[in-house]
Short mmCIF file of N, CA, C and O in Angstrom, two decimals:
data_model
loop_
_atom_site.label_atom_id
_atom_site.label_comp_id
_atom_site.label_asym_id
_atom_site.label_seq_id
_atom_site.Cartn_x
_atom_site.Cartn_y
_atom_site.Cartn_z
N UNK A 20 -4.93 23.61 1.46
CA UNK A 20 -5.47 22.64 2.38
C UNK A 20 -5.53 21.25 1.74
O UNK A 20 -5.15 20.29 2.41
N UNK A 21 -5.98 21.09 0.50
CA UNK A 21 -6.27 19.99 -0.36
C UNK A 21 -4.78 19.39 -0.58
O UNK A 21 -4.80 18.20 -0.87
N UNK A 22 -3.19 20.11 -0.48
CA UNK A 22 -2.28 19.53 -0.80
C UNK A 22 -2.01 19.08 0.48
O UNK A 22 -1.56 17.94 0.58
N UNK A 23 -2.24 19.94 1.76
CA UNK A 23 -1.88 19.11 2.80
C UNK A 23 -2.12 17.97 3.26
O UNK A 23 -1.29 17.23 3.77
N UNK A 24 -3.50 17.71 3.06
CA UNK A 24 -4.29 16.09 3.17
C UNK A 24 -3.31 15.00 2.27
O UNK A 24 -2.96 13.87 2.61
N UNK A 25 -2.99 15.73 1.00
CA UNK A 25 -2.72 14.79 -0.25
C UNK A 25 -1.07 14.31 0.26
O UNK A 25 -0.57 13.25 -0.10
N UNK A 26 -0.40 15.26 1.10
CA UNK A 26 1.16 15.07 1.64
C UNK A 26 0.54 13.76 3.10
O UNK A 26 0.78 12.56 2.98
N UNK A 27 0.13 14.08 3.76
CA UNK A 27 -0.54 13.64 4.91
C UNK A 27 -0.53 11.53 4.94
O UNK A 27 -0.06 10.66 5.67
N UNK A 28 -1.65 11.61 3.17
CA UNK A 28 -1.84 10.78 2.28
C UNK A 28 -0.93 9.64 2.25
O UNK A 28 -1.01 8.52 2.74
N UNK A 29 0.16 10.39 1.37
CA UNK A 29 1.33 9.73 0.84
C UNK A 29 2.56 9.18 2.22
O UNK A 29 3.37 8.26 2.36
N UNK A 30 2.03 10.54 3.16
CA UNK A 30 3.20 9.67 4.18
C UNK A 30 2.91 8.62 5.10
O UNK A 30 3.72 8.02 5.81
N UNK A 31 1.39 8.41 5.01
CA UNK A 31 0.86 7.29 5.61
C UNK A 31 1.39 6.38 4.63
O UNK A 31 2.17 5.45 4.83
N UNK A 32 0.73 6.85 3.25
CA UNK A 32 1.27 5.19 2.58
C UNK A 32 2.39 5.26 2.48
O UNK A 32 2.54 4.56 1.48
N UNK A 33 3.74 5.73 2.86
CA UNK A 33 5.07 5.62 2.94
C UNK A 33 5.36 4.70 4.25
O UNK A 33 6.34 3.98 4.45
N UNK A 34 4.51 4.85 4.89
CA UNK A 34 4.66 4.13 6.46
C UNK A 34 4.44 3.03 6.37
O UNK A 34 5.18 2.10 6.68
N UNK A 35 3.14 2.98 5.83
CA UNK A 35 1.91 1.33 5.65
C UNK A 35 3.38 0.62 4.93
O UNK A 35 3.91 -0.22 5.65
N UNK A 36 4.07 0.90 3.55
CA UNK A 36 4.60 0.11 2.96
C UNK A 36 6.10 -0.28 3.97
O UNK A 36 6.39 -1.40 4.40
N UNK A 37 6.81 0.86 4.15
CA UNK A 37 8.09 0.81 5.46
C UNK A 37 7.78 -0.47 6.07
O UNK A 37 8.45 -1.48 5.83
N UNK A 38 6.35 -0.46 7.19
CA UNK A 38 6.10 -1.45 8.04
C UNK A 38 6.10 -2.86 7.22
O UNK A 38 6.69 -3.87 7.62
N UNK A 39 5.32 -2.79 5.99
CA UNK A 39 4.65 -4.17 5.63
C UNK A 39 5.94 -4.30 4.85
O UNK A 39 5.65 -5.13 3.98
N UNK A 40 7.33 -3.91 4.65
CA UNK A 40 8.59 -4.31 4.60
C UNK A 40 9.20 -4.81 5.30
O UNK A 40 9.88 -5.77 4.94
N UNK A 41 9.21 -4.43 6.39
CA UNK A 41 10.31 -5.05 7.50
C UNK A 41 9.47 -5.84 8.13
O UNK A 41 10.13 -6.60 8.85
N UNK A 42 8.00 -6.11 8.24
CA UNK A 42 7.62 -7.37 8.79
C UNK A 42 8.16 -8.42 7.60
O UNK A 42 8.99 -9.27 7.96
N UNK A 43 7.86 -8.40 6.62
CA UNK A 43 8.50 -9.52 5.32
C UNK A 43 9.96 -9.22 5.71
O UNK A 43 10.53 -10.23 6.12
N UNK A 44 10.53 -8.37 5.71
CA UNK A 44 12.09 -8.81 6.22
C UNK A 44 12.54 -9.74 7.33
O UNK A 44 13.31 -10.70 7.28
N UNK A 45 11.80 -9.17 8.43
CA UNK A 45 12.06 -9.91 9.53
C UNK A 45 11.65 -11.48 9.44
O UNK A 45 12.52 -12.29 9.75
N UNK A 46 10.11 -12.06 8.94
CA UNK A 46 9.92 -13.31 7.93
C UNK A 46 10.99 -14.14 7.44
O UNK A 46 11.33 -15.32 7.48
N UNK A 47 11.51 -12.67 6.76
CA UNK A 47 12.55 -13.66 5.71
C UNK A 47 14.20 -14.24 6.44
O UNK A 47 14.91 -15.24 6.34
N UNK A 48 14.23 -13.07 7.10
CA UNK A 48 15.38 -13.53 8.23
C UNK A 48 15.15 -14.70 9.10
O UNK A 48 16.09 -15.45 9.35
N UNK A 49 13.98 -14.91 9.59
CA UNK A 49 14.04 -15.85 10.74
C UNK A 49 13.29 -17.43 10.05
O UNK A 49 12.92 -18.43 10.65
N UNK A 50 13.27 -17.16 8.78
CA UNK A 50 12.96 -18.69 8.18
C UNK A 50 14.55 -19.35 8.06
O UNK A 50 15.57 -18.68 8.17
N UNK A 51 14.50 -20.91 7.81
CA UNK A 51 15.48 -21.26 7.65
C UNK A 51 15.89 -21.24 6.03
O UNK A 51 15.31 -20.90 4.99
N UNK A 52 17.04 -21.70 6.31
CA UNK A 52 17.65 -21.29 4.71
C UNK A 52 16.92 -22.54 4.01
O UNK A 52 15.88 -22.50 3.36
N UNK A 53 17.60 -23.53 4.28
CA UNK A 53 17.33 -25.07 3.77
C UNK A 53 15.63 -25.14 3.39
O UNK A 53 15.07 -25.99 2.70
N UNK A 54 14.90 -23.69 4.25
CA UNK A 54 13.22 -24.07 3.83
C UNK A 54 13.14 -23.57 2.60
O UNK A 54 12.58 -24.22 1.71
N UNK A 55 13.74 -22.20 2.33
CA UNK A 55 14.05 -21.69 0.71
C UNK A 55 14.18 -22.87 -0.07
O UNK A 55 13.24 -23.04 -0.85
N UNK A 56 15.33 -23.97 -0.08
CA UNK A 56 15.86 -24.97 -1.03
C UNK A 56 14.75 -25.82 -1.41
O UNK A 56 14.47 -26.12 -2.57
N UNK A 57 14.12 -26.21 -0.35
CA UNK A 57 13.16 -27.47 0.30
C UNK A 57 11.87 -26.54 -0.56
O UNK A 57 11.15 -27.53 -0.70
N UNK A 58 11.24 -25.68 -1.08
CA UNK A 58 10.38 -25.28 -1.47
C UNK A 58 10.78 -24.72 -2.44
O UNK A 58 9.85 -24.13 -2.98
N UNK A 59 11.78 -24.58 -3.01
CA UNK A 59 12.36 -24.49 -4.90
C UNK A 59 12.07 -22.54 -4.90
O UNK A 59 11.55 -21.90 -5.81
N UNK A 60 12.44 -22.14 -3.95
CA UNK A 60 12.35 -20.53 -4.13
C UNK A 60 13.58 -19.99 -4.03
O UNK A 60 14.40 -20.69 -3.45
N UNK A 61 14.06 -18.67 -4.54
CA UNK A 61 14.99 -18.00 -4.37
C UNK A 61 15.76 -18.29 -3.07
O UNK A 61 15.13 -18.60 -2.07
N UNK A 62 17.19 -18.22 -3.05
CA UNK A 62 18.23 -18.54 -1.68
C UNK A 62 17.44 -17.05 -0.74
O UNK A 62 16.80 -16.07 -1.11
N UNK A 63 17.93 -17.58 0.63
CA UNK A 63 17.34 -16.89 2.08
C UNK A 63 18.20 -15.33 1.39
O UNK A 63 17.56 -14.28 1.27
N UNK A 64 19.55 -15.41 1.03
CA UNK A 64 20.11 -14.12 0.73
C UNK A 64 19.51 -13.34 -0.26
O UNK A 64 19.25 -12.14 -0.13
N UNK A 65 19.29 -14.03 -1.23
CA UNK A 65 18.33 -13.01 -2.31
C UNK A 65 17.03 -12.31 -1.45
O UNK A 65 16.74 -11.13 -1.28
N UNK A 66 16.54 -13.31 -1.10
CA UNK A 66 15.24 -12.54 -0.14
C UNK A 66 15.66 -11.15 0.81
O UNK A 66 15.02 -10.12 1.03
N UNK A 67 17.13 -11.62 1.30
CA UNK A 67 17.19 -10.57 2.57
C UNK A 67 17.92 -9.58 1.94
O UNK A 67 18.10 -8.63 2.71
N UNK A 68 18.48 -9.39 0.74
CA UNK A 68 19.18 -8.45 0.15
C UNK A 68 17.87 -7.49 -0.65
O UNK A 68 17.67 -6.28 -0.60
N UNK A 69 17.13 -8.57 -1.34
CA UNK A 69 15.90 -7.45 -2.08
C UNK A 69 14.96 -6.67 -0.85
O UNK A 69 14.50 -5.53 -0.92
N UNK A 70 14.83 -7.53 0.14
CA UNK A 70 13.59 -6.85 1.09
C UNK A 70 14.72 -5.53 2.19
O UNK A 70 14.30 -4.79 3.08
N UNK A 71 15.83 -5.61 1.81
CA UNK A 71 16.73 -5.06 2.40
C UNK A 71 16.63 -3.64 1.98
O UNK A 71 16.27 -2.60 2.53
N UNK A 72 17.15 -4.00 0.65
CA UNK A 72 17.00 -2.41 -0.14
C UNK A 72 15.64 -1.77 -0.84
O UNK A 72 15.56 -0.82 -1.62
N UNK A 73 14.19 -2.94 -0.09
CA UNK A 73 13.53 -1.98 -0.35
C UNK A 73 13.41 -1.20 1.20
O UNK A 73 13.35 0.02 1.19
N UNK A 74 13.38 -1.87 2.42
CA UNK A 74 13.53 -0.94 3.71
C UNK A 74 14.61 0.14 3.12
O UNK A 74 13.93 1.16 3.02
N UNK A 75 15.58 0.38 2.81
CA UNK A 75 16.31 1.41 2.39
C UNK A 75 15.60 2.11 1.83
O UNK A 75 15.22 3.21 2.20
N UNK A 76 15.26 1.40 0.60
CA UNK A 76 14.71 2.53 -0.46
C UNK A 76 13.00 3.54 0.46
O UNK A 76 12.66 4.72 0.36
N UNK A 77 12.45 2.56 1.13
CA UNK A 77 11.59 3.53 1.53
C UNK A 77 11.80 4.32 2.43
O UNK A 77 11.05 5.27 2.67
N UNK A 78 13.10 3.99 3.19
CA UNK A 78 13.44 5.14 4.05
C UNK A 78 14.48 6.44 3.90
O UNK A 78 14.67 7.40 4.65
N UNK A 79 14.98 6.14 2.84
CA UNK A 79 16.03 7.33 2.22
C UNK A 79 15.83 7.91 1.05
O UNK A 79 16.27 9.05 0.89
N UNK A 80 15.04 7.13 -0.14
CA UNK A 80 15.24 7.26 -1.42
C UNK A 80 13.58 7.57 -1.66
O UNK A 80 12.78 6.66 -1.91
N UNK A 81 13.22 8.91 -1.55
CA UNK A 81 11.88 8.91 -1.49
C UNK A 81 10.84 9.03 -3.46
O UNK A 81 10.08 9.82 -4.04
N UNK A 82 11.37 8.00 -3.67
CA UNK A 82 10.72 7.73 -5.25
C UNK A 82 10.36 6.95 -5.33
O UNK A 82 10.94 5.90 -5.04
N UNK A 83 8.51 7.12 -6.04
CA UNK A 83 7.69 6.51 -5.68
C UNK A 83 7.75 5.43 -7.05
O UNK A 83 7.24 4.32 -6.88
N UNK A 84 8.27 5.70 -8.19
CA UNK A 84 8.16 4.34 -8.46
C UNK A 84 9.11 3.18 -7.98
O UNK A 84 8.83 2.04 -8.35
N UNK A 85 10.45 3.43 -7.01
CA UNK A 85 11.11 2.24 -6.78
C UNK A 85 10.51 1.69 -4.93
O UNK A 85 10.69 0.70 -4.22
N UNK A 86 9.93 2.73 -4.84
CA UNK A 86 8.95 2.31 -3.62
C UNK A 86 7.60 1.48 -3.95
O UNK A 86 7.18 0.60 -3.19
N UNK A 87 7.09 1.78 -4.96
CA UNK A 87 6.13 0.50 -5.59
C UNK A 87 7.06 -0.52 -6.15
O UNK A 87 6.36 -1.48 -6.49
N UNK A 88 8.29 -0.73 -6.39
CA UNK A 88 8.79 -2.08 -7.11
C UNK A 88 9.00 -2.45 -6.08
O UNK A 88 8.55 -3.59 -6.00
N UNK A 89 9.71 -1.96 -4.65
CA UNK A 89 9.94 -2.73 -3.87
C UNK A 89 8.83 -3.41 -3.10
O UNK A 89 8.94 -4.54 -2.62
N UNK A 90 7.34 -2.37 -2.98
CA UNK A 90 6.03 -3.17 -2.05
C UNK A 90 5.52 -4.46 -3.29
O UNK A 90 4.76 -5.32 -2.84
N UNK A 91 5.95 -4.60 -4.86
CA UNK A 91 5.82 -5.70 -5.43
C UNK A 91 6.39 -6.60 -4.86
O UNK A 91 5.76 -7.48 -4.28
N UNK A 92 7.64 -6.56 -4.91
CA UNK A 92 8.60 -7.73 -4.39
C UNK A 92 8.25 -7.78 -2.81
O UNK A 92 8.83 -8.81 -2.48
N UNK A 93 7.53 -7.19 -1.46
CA UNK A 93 7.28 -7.38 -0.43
C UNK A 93 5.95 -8.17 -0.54
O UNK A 93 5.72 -8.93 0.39
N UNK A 94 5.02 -8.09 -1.54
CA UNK A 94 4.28 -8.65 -1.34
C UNK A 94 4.55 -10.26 -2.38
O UNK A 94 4.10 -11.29 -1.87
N UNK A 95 4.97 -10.35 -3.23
CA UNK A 95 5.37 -11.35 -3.84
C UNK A 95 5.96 -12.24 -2.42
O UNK A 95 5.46 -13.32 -2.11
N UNK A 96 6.72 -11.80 -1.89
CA UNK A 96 7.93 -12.90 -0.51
C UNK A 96 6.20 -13.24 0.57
O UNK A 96 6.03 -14.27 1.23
N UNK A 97 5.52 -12.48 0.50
CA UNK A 97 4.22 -12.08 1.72
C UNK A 97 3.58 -13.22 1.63
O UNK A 97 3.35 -14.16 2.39
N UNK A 98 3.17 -12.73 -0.35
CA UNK A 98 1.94 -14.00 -0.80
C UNK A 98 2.01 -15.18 -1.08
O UNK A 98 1.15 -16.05 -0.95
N UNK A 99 3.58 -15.30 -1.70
CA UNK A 99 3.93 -17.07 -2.55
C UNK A 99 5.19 -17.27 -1.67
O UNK A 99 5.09 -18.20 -0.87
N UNK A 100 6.17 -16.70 -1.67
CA UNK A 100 7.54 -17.49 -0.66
C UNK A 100 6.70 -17.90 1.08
O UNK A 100 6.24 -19.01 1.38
N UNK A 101 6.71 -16.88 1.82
CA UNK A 101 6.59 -16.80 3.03
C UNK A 101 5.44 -18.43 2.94
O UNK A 101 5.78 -19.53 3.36
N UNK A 102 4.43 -18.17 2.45
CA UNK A 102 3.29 -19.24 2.76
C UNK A 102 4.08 -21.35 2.19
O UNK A 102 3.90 -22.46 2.69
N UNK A 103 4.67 -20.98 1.30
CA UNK A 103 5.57 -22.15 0.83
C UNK A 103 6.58 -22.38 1.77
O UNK A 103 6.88 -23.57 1.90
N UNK A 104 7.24 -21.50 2.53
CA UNK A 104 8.42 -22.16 3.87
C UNK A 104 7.67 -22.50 4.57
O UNK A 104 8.17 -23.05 5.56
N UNK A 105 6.33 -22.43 4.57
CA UNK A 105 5.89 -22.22 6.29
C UNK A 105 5.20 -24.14 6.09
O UNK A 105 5.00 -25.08 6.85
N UNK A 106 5.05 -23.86 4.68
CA UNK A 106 4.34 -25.58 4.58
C UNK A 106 5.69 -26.38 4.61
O UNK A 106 5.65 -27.16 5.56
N UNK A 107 6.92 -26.45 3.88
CA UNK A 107 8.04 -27.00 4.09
C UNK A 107 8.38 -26.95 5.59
O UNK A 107 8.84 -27.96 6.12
N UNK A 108 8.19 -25.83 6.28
CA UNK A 108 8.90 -25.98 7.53
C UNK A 108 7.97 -26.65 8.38
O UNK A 108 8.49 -27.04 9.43
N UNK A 109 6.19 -27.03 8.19
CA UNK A 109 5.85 -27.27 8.88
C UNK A 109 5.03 -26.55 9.80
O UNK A 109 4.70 -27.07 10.88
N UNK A 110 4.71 -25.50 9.49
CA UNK A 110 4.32 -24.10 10.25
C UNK A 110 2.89 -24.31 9.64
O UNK A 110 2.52 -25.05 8.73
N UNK A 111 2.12 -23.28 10.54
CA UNK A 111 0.84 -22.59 9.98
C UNK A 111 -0.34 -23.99 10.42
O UNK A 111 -0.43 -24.41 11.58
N UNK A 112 -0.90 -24.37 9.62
CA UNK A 112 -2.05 -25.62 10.40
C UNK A 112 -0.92 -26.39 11.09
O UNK A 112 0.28 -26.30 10.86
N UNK A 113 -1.67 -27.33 12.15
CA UNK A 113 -0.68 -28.21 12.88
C UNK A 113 -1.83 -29.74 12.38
O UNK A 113 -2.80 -30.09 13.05
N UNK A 114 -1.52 -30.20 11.49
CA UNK A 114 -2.23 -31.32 10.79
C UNK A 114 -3.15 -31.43 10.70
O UNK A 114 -3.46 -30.70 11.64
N UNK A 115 -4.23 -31.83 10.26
CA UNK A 115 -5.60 -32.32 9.68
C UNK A 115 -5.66 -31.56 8.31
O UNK A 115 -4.83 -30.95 7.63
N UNK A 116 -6.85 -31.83 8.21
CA UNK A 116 -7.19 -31.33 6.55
C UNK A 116 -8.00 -30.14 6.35
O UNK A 116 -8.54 -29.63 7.33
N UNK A 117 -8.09 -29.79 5.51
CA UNK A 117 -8.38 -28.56 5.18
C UNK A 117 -10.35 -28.28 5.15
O UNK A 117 -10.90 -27.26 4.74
N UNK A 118 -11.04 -29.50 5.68
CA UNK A 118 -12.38 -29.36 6.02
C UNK A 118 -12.06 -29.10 7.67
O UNK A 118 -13.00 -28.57 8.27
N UNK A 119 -10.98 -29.37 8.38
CA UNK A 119 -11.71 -29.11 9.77
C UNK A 119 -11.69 -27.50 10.18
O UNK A 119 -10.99 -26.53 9.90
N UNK A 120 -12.88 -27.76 11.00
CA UNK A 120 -12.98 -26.27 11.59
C UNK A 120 -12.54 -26.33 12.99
O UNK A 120 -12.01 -27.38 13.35
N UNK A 121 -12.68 -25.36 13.88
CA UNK A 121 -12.38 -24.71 15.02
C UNK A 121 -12.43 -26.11 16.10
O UNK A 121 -11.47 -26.58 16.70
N UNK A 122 -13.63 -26.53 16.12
CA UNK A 122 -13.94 -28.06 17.14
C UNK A 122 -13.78 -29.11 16.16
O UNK A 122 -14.51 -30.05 16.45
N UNK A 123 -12.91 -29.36 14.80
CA UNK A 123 -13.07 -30.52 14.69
C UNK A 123 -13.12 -31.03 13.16
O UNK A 123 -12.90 -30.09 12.39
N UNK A 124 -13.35 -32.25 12.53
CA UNK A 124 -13.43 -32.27 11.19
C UNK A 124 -15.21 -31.61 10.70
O UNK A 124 -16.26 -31.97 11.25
N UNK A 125 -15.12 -30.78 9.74
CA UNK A 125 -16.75 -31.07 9.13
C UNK A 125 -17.30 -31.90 8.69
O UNK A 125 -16.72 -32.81 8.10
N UNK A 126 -18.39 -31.84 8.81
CA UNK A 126 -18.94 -33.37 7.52
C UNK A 126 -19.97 -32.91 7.51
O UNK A 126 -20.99 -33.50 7.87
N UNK A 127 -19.91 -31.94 7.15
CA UNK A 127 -21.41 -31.35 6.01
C UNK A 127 -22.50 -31.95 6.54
O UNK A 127 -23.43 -32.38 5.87
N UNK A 128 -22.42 -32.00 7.72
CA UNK A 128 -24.12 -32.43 8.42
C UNK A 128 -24.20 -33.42 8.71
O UNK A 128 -25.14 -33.46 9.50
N UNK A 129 -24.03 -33.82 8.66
CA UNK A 129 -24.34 -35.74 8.86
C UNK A 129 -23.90 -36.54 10.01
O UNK A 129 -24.15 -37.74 10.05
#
């Protein structure tokens, strides 16, 4: 019973990582290339070739240490590329600074 949970386990986290791959794939596909250049990161092809063969690797090649190198490199494109195109391209806040909130700039009370 205890191995079935522990199989159960692993194929969830086989899934969790699958998914949180091909959302960073799909990311990496639909940024522009020139935002790669424009933010000094690896070319759009390196991105779509590594996040490529880790969707492969988690769906054919069931070994778990090249399934953790590849959720490194998915989250590396997740945490530092993806957030750097999105400021080059212009994405993500739509201007002001980083005190305003929801209605507006803060000013700490006053």
């Amino acid at each position: 019973m205890l191995l079935e949970g522990f199989g159960t386990i692993l194929w969830l986290l086989n899934l969790a990582m699958l998914i949180l791959a091909l959302v960073a794939l799909g990311f990496a596909a639909f940024a522009r290339e020139d935002a790669y250049r424009a933010a000094d990161k690896q070319s759009k092809m390196f991105w779509l070739i590594l996040l490529g063969v880790t969707v492969a690797v988690n769906l054919f090649v069931p070994m778990l240490f090249l399934q953790i190198a590849g959720l490194v490199a998915t989250i590396v494109f997740l945490v530092d590329v993806r957030p750097a195109l999105q400021q080059v391209s212009g994405g993500g806040r739509r201007g002001g600074s980083s005190s305003d909130g929801p209605y507006g700039p803060y000013n700490g009370g006053r």
